[in-house]
Amino acid sequence: MPFIISKVTPKITEEQEQALKIRLGKAIELVPGKSEEYLLLGFEDGYHLYLRGDKSQPIAYIQANIFGNEDHLGYDAFSREVTKIFHEVLEIPEDRIYINYTDIPDWAVGGMNIDRNRYF
């Protein structure tokens, strides 16, 4: 189950949020075995982010937590697409869009632990 959470300095309108949701749902398919069916998204807008001590320009910090992809397959294409999405939808310059990947070895949902080593 991938979980993508973004922290962005601009405010996000409902229309922009829907565009992000739809486009990220398609972009996650660039990572083998992932789809919108299990995608969890979170958006934090109006976030106070400083780069080099300055917060006057728009910026995005995106954390992509992905289960069971320790070889990082598809990350290059996914990174390009996510950068394009946030640039086009929120007008954030591409060089101010940062993506952090976290490998998730296990998840728990509904009280059940799902361990990567037991399912892959």
PDB file of N, CA, C and O in Angstrom, residues 27-91:
ATOM      1  N   ALA A  27      -0.296   8.120 -11.689  1.00  0.00           N
ATOM      2  CA  ALA A  27       1.169   8.094 -11.620  1.00  0.00           C
ATOM      3  C   ALA A  27       1.691   6.906 -10.817  1.00  0.00           C
ATOM      4  O   ALA A  27       2.733   6.350 -11.151  1.00  0.00           O
ATOM      5  N   ILE A  28       0.966   6.504  -9.770  1.00  0.00           N
ATOM      6  CA  ILE A  28       1.452   5.402  -8.929  1.00  0.00           C
ATOM      7  C   ILE A  28       1.569   4.112  -9.733  1.00  0.00           C
ATOM      8  O   ILE A  28       2.347   3.225  -9.382  1.00  0.00           O
ATOM      9  N   GLU A  29       0.849   4.013 -10.835  1.00  0.00           N
ATOM     10  CA  GLU A  29       0.943   2.827 -11.687  1.00  0.00           C
ATOM     11  C   GLU A  29       2.297   2.699 -12.366  1.00  0.00           C
ATOM     12  O   GLU A  29       2.624   1.636 -12.896  1.00  0.00           O
ATOM     13  N   LEU A  30       3.116   3.751 -12.337  1.00  0.00           N
ATOM     14  CA  LEU A  30       4.478   3.681 -12.869  1.00  0.00           C
ATOM     15  C   LEU A  30       5.386   2.828 -11.983  1.00  0.00           C
ATOM     16  O   LEU A  30       6.458   2.403 -12.402  1.00  0.00           O
ATOM     17  N   VAL A  31       4.956   2.591 -10.754  1.00  0.00           N
ATOM     18  CA  VAL A  31       5.677   1.710  -9.839  1.00  0.00           C
ATOM     19  C   VAL A  31       5.047   0.323  -9.981  1.00  0.00           C
ATOM     20  O   VAL A  31       3.854   0.155  -9.731  1.00  0.00           O
ATOM     21  N   PRO A  32       5.818  -0.664 -10.421  1.00  0.00           N
ATOM     22  CA  PRO A  32       5.251  -1.993 -10.663  1.00  0.00           C
ATOM     23  C   PRO A  32       4.469  -2.544  -9.466  1.00  0.00           C
ATOM     24  O   PRO A  32       4.921  -2.477  -8.324  1.00  0.00           O
ATOM     25  N   GLY A  33       3.272  -3.044  -9.769  1.00  0.00           N
ATOM     26  CA  GLY A  33       2.436  -3.665  -8.757  1.00  0.00           C
ATOM     27  C   GLY A  33       1.618  -2.696  -7.917  1.00  0.00           C
ATOM     28  O   GLY A  33       0.898  -3.112  -7.014  1.00  0.00           O
ATOM     29  N   LYS A  34       1.697  -1.398  -8.193  1.00  0.00           N
ATOM     30  CA  LYS A  34       0.963  -0.407  -7.405  1.00  0.00           C
ATOM     31  C   LYS A  34      -0.164   0.188  -8.243  1.00  0.00           C
ATOM     32  O   LYS A  34      -0.053   0.329  -9.452  1.00  0.00           O
ATOM     33  N   SER A  35      -1.256   0.544  -7.560  1.00  0.00           N
ATOM     34  CA  SER A  35      -2.395   1.143  -8.253  1.00  0.00           C
ATOM     35  C   SER A  35      -3.160   2.044  -7.290  1.00  0.00           C
ATOM     36  O   SER A  35      -2.953   2.008  -6.073  1.00  0.00           O
ATOM     37  N   GLU A  36      -4.070   2.818  -7.848  1.00  0.00           N
ATOM     38  CA  GLU A  36      -4.886   3.713  -7.036  1.00  0.00           C
ATOM     39  C   GLU A  36      -5.777   2.932  -6.067  1.00  0.00           C
ATOM     40  O   GLU A  36      -6.182   3.456  -5.026  1.00  0.00           O
ATOM     41  N   GLU A  37      -6.051   1.686  -6.391  1.00  0.00           N
ATOM     42  CA  GLU A  37      -6.944   0.875  -5.556  1.00  0.00           C
ATOM     43  C   GLU A  37      -6.494   0.834  -4.092  1.00  0.00           C
ATOM     44  O   GLU A  37      -7.314   0.784  -3.187  1.00  0.00           O
ATOM     45  N   TYR A  38      -5.187   0.857  -3.856  1.00  0.00           N
ATOM     46  CA  TYR A  38      -4.661   0.792  -2.491  1.00  0.00           C
ATOM     47  C   TYR A  38      -3.903   2.057  -2.088  1.00  0.00           C
ATOM     48  O   TYR A  38      -3.242   2.077  -1.058  1.00  0.00           O
ATOM     49  N   LEU A  39      -4.005   3.109  -2.891  1.00  0.00           N
ATOM     50  CA  LEU A  39      -3.253   4.338  -2.642  1.00  0.00           C
ATOM     51  C   LEU A  39      -3.915   5.185  -1.558  1.00  0.00           C
ATOM     52  O   LEU A  39      -5.110   5.470  -1.624  1.00  0.00           O
ATOM     53  N   LEU A  40      -3.135   5.605  -0.588  1.00  0.00           N
ATOM     54  CA  LEU A  40      -3.574   6.526   0.451  1.00  0.00           C
ATOM     55  C   LEU A  40      -2.868   7.854   0.200  1.00  0.00           C
ATOM     56  O   LEU A  40      -1.648   7.887   0.015  1.00  0.00           O
ATOM     57  N   LEU A  41      -3.644   8.935   0.149  1.00  0.00           N
ATOM     58  CA  LEU A  41      -3.087  10.263  -0.129  1.00  0.00           C
ATOM     59  C   LEU A  41      -3.376  11.214   1.017  1.00  0.00           C
ATOM     60  O   LEU A  41      -4.441  11.131   1.647  1.00  0.00           O
ATOM     61  N   GLY A  42      -2.467  12.136   1.249  1.00  0.00           N
ATOM     62  CA  GLY A  42      -2.682  13.208   2.221  1.00  0.00           C
ATOM     63  C   GLY A  42      -2.092  14.494   1.679  1.00  0.00           C
ATOM     64  O   GLY A  42      -1.026  14.495   1.060  1.00  0.00           O
ATOM     65  N   PHE A  43      -2.809  15.606   1.889  1.00  0.00           N
ATOM     66  CA  PHE A  43      -2.354  16.919   1.423  1.00  0.00           C
ATOM     67  C   PHE A  43      -2.335  17.893   2.600  1.00  0.00           C
ATOM     68  O   PHE A  43      -3.326  18.030   3.308  1.00  0.00           O
ATOM     69  N   GLU A  44      -1.206  18.535   2.790  1.00  0.00           N
ATOM     70  CA  GLU A  44      -1.083  19.598   3.788  1.00  0.00           C
ATOM     71  C   GLU A  44      -0.687  20.856   3.039  1.00  0.00           C
ATOM     72  O   GLU A  44       0.446  20.974   2.574  1.00  0.00           O
ATOM     73  N   ASP A  45      -1.631  21.777   2.914  1.00  0.00           N
ATOM     74  CA  ASP A  45      -1.339  23.010   2.186  1.00  0.00           C
ATOM     75  C   ASP A  45      -1.088  24.160   3.151  1.00  0.00           C
ATOM     76  O   ASP A  45      -1.282  24.035   4.357  1.00  0.00           O
ATOM     77  N   GLY A  46      -0.602  25.272   2.618  1.00  0.00           N
ATOM     78  CA  GLY A  46      -0.277  26.409   3.465  1.00  0.00           C
ATOM     79  C   GLY A  46       0.810  26.087   4.478  1.00  0.00           C
ATOM     80  O   GLY A  46       0.913  26.716   5.519  1.00  0.00           O
ATOM     81  N   TYR A  47       1.634  25.107   4.167  1.00  0.00           N
ATOM     82  CA  TYR A  47       2.674  24.629   5.081  1.00  0.00           C
ATOM     83  C   TYR A  47       3.849  25.605   5.070  1.00  0.00           C
ATOM     84  O   TYR A  47       4.212  26.148   4.030  1.00  0.00           O
ATOM     85  N   HIS A  48       4.434  25.829   6.215  1.00  0.00           N
ATOM     86  CA  HIS A  48       5.573  26.742   6.320  1.00  0.00           C
ATOM     87  C   HIS A  48       6.853  25.957   6.050  1.00  0.00           C
ATOM     88  O   HIS A  48       7.342  25.236   6.915  1.00  0.00           O
ATOM     89  N   LEU A  49       7.376  26.097   4.837  1.00  0.00           N
ATOM     90  CA  LEU A  49       8.618  25.442   4.443  1.00  0.00           C
ATOM     91  C   LEU A  49       9.646  26.516   4.092  1.00  0.00           C
ATOM     92  O   LEU A  49       9.334  27.456   3.363  1.00  0.00           O
ATOM     93  N   TYR A  50      10.846  26.338   4.605  1.00  0.00           N
ATOM     94  CA  TYR A  50      11.938  27.257   4.311  1.00  0.00           C
ATOM     95  C   TYR A  50      12.994  26.510   3.513  1.00  0.00           C
ATOM     96  O   TYR A  50      13.356  25.386   3.855  1.00  0.00           O
ATOM     97  N   LEU A  51      13.497  27.138   2.492  1.00  0.00           N
ATOM     98  CA  LEU A  51      14.630  26.602   1.737  1.00  0.00           C
ATOM     99  C   LEU A  51      15.707  27.674   1.733  1.00  0.00           C
ATOM    100  O   LEU A  51      15.459  28.813   1.318  1.00  0.00           O
ATOM    101  N   ARG A  52      16.868  27.314   2.234  1.00  0.00           N
ATOM    102  CA  ARG A  52      17.973  28.271   2.377  1.00  0.00           C
ATOM    103  C   ARG A  52      17.553  29.491   3.190  1.00  0.00           C
ATOM    104  O   ARG A  52      17.917  30.630   2.876  1.00  0.00           O
ATOM    105  N   GLY A  53      16.718  29.272   4.203  1.00  0.00           N
ATOM    106  CA  GLY A  53      16.285  30.345   5.088  1.00  0.00           C
ATOM    107  C   GLY A  53      15.198  31.243   4.520  1.00  0.00           C
ATOM    108  O   GLY A  53      14.821  32.226   5.124  1.00  0.00           O
ATOM    109  N   ASP A  54      14.650  30.855   3.364  1.00  0.00           N
ATOM    110  CA  ASP A  54      13.664  31.698   2.678  1.00  0.00           C
ATOM    111  C   ASP A  54      12.379  30.907   2.458  1.00  0.00           C
ATOM    112  O   ASP A  54      12.417  29.758   2.024  1.00  0.00           O
ATOM    113  N   LYS A  55      11.237  31.530   2.737  1.00  0.00           N
ATOM    114  CA  LYS A  55       9.961  30.867   2.482  1.00  0.00           C
ATOM    115  C   LYS A  55       9.087  31.682   1.518  1.00  0.00           C
ATOM    116  O   LYS A  55       7.892  31.450   1.416  1.00  0.00           O
ATOM    117  N   SER A  56       9.690  32.607   0.774  1.00  0.00           N
ATOM    118  CA  SER A  56       8.922  33.494  -0.101  1.00  0.00           C
ATOM    119  C   SER A  56       8.514  32.844  -1.428  1.00  0.00           C
ATOM    120  O   SER A  56       7.638  33.362  -2.111  1.00  0.00           O
ATOM    121  N   GLN A  57       9.122  31.732  -1.776  1.00  0.00           N
ATOM    122  CA  GLN A  57       8.810  31.052  -3.036  1.00  0.00           C
ATOM    123  C   GLN A  57       8.056  29.755  -2.750  1.00  0.00           C
ATOM    124  O   GLN A  57       8.286  29.109  -1.727  1.00  0.00           O
ATOM    125  N   PRO A  58       7.168  29.339  -3.661  1.00  0.00           N
ATOM    126  CA  PRO A  58       6.445  28.078  -3.429  1.00  0.00           C
ATOM    127  C   PRO A  58       7.394  26.887  -3.434  1.00  0.00           C
ATOM    128  O   PRO A  58       8.396  26.875  -4.154  1.00  0.00           O
ATOM    129  N   ILE A  59       7.063  25.911  -2.612  1.00  0.00           N
ATOM    130  CA  ILE A  59       7.888  24.709  -2.501  1.00  0.00           C
ATOM    131  C   ILE A  59       6.995  23.540  -2.115  1.00  0.00           C
ATOM    132  O   ILE A  59       5.940  23.727  -1.512  1.00  0.00           O
ATOM    133  N   ALA A  60       7.425  22.340  -2.487  1.00  0.00           N
ATOM    134  CA  ALA A  60       6.695  21.122  -2.131  1.00  0.00           C
ATOM    135  C   ALA A  60       7.675  20.096  -1.582  1.00  0.00           C
ATOM    136  O   ALA A  60       8.766  19.909  -2.124  1.00  0.00           O
ATOM    137  N   TYR A  61       7.244  19.446  -0.507  1.00  0.00           N
ATOM    138  CA  TYR A  61       7.965  18.303   0.044  1.00  0.00           C
ATOM    139  C   TYR A  61       6.978  17.143   0.005  1.00  0.00           C
ATOM    140  O   TYR A  61       5.915  17.201   0.621  1.00  0.00           O
ATOM    141  N   ILE A  62       7.327  16.123  -0.739  1.00  0.00           N
ATOM    142  CA  ILE A  62       6.434  14.987  -0.956  1.00  0.00           C
ATOM    143  C   ILE A  62       7.117  13.742  -0.410  1.00  0.00           C
ATOM    144  O   ILE A  62       8.265  13.443  -0.759  1.00  0.00           O
ATOM    145  N   GLN A  63       6.399  13.031   0.430  1.00  0.00           N
ATOM    146  CA  GLN A  63       6.926  11.785   0.958  1.00  0.00           C
ATOM    147  C   GLN A  63       6.132  10.637   0.369  1.00  0.00           C
ATOM    148  O   GLN A  63       4.909  10.570   0.516  1.00  0.00           O
ATOM    149  N   ALA A  64       6.829   9.762  -0.341  1.00  0.00           N
ATOM    150  CA  ALA A  64       6.215   8.590  -0.953  1.00  0.00           C
ATOM    151  C   ALA A  64       6.665   7.366  -0.161  1.00  0.00           C
ATOM    152  O   ALA A  64       7.829   6.976  -0.214  1.00  0.00           O
ATOM    153  N   ASN A  65       5.742   6.804   0.591  1.00  0.00           N
ATOM    154  CA  ASN A  65       5.996   5.610   1.391  1.00  0.00           C
ATOM    155  C   ASN A  65       5.463   4.424   0.597  1.00  0.00           C
ATOM    156  O   ASN A  65       4.258   4.366   0.320  1.00  0.00           O
ATOM    157  N   ILE A  66       6.344   3.513   0.222  1.00  0.00           N
ATOM    158  CA  ILE A  66       5.935   2.438  -0.680  1.00  0.00           C
ATOM    159  C   ILE A  66       6.308   1.082  -0.083  1.00  0.00           C
ATOM    160  O   ILE A  66       7.449   0.846   0.315  1.00  0.00           O
ATOM    161  N   PHE A  67       5.325   0.217  -0.045  1.00  0.00           N
ATOM    162  CA  PHE A  67       5.462  -1.130   0.523  1.00  0.00           C
ATOM    163  C   PHE A  67       5.988  -2.101  -0.525  1.00  0.00           C
ATOM    164  O   PHE A  67       5.491  -2.157  -1.648  1.00  0.00           O
ATOM    165  N   GLY A  68       7.000  -2.868  -0.158  1.00  0.00           N
ATOM    166  CA  GLY A  68       7.457  -3.988  -0.970  1.00  0.00           C
ATOM    167  C   GLY A  68       8.119  -3.635  -2.284  1.00  0.00           C
ATOM    168  O   GLY A  68       7.910  -4.325  -3.276  1.00  0.00           O
ATOM    169  N   ASN A  69       8.934  -2.593  -2.328  1.00  0.00           N
ATOM    170  CA  ASN A  69       9.648  -2.235  -3.561  1.00  0.00           C
ATOM    171  C   ASN A  69      11.064  -1.768  -3.212  1.00  0.00           C
ATOM    172  O   ASN A  69      11.475  -0.677  -3.573  1.00  0.00           O
ATOM    173  N   GLU A  70      11.790  -2.635  -2.523  1.00  0.00           N
ATOM    174  CA  GLU A  70      13.134  -2.278  -2.071  1.00  0.00           C
ATOM    175  C   GLU A  70      14.116  -2.022  -3.220  1.00  0.00           C
ATOM    176  O   GLU A  70      15.133  -1.368  -3.023  1.00  0.00           O
ATOM    177  N   ASP A  71      13.796  -2.526  -4.412  1.00  0.00           N
ATOM    178  CA  ASP A  71      14.660  -2.283  -5.569  1.00  0.00           C
ATOM    179  C   ASP A  71      14.339  -0.964  -6.263  1.00  0.00           C
ATOM    180  O   ASP A  71      14.987  -0.606  -7.246  1.00  0.00           O
ATOM    181  N   HIS A  72      13.319  -0.257  -5.775  1.00  0.00           N
ATOM    182  CA  HIS A  72      12.933   1.063  -6.271  1.00  0.00           C
ATOM    183  C   HIS A  72      12.575   1.065  -7.757  1.00  0.00           C
ATOM    184  O   HIS A  72      12.827   2.032  -8.466  1.00  0.00           O
ATOM    185  N   LEU A  73      11.962  -0.010  -8.200  1.00  0.00           N
ATOM    186  CA  LEU A  73      11.544  -0.110  -9.593  1.00  0.00           C
ATOM    187  C   LEU A  73      10.487   0.945  -9.898  1.00  0.00           C
ATOM    188  O   LEU A  73       9.544   1.134  -9.143  1.00  0.00           O
ATOM    189  N   GLY A  74      10.682   1.656 -11.000  1.00  0.00           N
ATOM    190  CA  GLY A  74       9.730   2.662 -11.443  1.00  0.00           C
ATOM    191  C   GLY A  74       9.891   4.023 -10.791  1.00  0.00           C
ATOM    192  O   GLY A  74       9.182   4.965 -11.139  1.00  0.00           O
ATOM    193  N   TYR A  75      10.815   4.163  -9.853  1.00  0.00           N
ATOM    194  CA  TYR A  75      10.945   5.430  -9.129  1.00  0.00           C
ATOM    195  C   TYR A  75      11.384   6.583 -10.029  1.00  0.00           C
ATOM    196  O   TYR A  75      10.970   7.720  -9.806  1.00  0.00           O
ATOM    197  N   ASP A  76      12.234   6.324 -11.011  1.00  0.00           N
ATOM    198  CA  ASP A  76      12.672   7.407 -11.902  1.00  0.00           C
ATOM    199  C   ASP A  76      11.483   8.001 -12.654  1.00  0.00           C
ATOM    200  O   ASP A  76      11.285   9.222 -12.658  1.00  0.00           O
ATOM    201  N   ALA A  77      10.688   7.153 -13.271  1.00  0.00           N
ATOM    202  CA  ALA A  77       9.519   7.628 -14.028  1.00  0.00           C
ATOM    203  C   ALA A  77       8.495   8.257 -13.092  1.00  0.00           C
ATOM    204  O   ALA A  77       7.894   9.291 -13.410  1.00  0.00           O
ATOM    205  N   PHE A  78       8.294   7.648 -11.928  1.00  0.00           N
ATOM    206  CA  PHE A  78       7.347   8.180 -10.948  1.00  0.00           C
ATOM    207  C   PHE A  78       7.800   9.565 -10.471  1.00  0.00           C
ATOM    208  O   PHE A  78       6.987  10.493 -10.368  1.00  0.00           O
ATOM    209  N   SER A  79       9.083   9.740 -10.215  1.00  0.00           N
ATOM    210  CA  SER A  79       9.613  11.036  -9.780  1.00  0.00           C
ATOM    211  C   SER A  79       9.368  12.116 -10.825  1.00  0.00           C
ATOM    212  O   SER A  79       8.954  13.233 -10.494  1.00  0.00           O
ATOM    213  N   ARG A  80       9.637  11.777 -12.078  1.00  0.00           N
ATOM    214  CA  ARG A  80       9.407  12.744 -13.162  1.00  0.00           C
ATOM    215  C   ARG A  80       7.934  13.137 -13.239  1.00  0.00           C
ATOM    216  O   ARG A  80       7.592  14.313 -13.379  1.00  0.00           O
ATOM    217  N   GLU A  81       7.044  12.143 -13.131  1.00  0.00           N
ATOM    218  CA  GLU A  81       5.613  12.408 -13.253  1.00  0.00           C
ATOM    219  C   GLU A  81       5.082  13.210 -12.059  1.00  0.00           C
ATOM    220  O   GLU A  81       4.297  14.143 -12.238  1.00  0.00           O
ATOM    221  N   VAL A  82       5.497  12.874 -10.862  1.00  0.00           N
ATOM    222  CA  VAL A  82       5.052  13.611  -9.678  1.00  0.00           C
ATOM    223  C   VAL A  82       5.523  15.063  -9.745  1.00  0.00           C
ATOM    224  O   VAL A  82       4.764  15.994  -9.445  1.00  0.00           O
ATOM    225  N   THR A  83       6.755  15.263 -10.164  1.00  0.00           N
ATOM    226  CA  THR A  83       7.277  16.622 -10.319  1.00  0.00           C
ATOM    227  C   THR A  83       6.440  17.391 -11.338  1.00  0.00           C
ATOM    228  O   THR A  83       6.045  18.539 -11.088  1.00  0.00           O
ATOM    229  N   LYS A  84       6.140  16.768 -12.443  1.00  0.00           N
ATOM    230  CA  LYS A  84       5.318  17.396 -13.485  1.00  0.00           C
ATOM    231  C   LYS A  84       3.927  17.752 -12.944  1.00  0.00           C
ATOM    232  O   LYS A  84       3.411  18.843 -13.186  1.00  0.00           O
ATOM    233  N   ILE A  85       3.327  16.845 -12.195  1.00  0.00           N
ATOM    234  CA  ILE A  85       1.980  17.059 -11.645  1.00  0.00           C
ATOM    235  C   ILE A  85       1.956  18.278 -10.726  1.00  0.00           C
ATOM    236  O   ILE A  85       1.113  19.166 -10.875  1.00  0.00           O
ATOM    237  N   PHE A  86       2.857  18.331  -9.766  1.00  0.00           N
ATOM    238  CA  PHE A  86       2.852  19.439  -8.816  1.00  0.00           C
ATOM    239  C   PHE A  86       3.226  20.756  -9.485  1.00  0.00           C
ATOM    240  O   PHE A  86       2.720  21.816  -9.096  1.00  0.00           O
ATOM    241  N   HIS A  87       4.071  20.700 -10.507  1.00  0.00           N
ATOM    242  CA  HIS A  87       4.413  21.907 -11.261  1.00  0.00           C
ATOM    243  C   HIS A  87       3.190  22.414 -12.031  1.00  0.00           C
ATOM    244  O   HIS A  87       2.861  23.599 -11.981  1.00  0.00           O
ATOM    245  N   GLU A  88       2.512  21.514 -12.723  1.00  0.00           N
ATOM    246  CA  GLU A  88       1.383  21.922 -13.557  1.00  0.00           C
ATOM    247  C   GLU A  88       0.153  22.313 -12.731  1.00  0.00           C
ATOM    248  O   GLU A  88      -0.534  23.273 -13.073  1.00  0.00           O
ATOM    249  N   VAL A  89      -0.131  21.592 -11.679  1.00  0.00           N
ATOM    250  CA  VAL A  89      -1.350  21.856 -10.903  1.00  0.00           C
ATOM    251  C   VAL A  89      -1.170  23.028  -9.936  1.00  0.00           C
ATOM    252  O   VAL A  89      -2.062  23.871  -9.813  1.00  0.00           O
ATOM    253  N   LEU A  90      -0.026  23.112  -9.264  1.00  0.00           N
ATOM    254  CA  LEU A  90       0.170  24.139  -8.240  1.00  0.00           C
ATOM    255  C   LEU A  90       1.166  25.224  -8.640  1.00  0.00           C
ATOM    256  O   LEU A  90       1.438  26.133  -7.853  1.00  0.00           O
ATOM    257  N   GLU A  91       1.736  25.105  -9.839  1.00  0.00           N
ATOM    258  CA  GLU A  91       2.699  26.086 -10.362  1.00  0.00           C
ATOM    259  C   GLU A  91       3.925  26.239  -9.460  1.00  0.00           C
ATOM    260  O   GLU A  91       4.455  27.329  -9.282  1.00  0.00           O
TER     261      GLU A  91
END
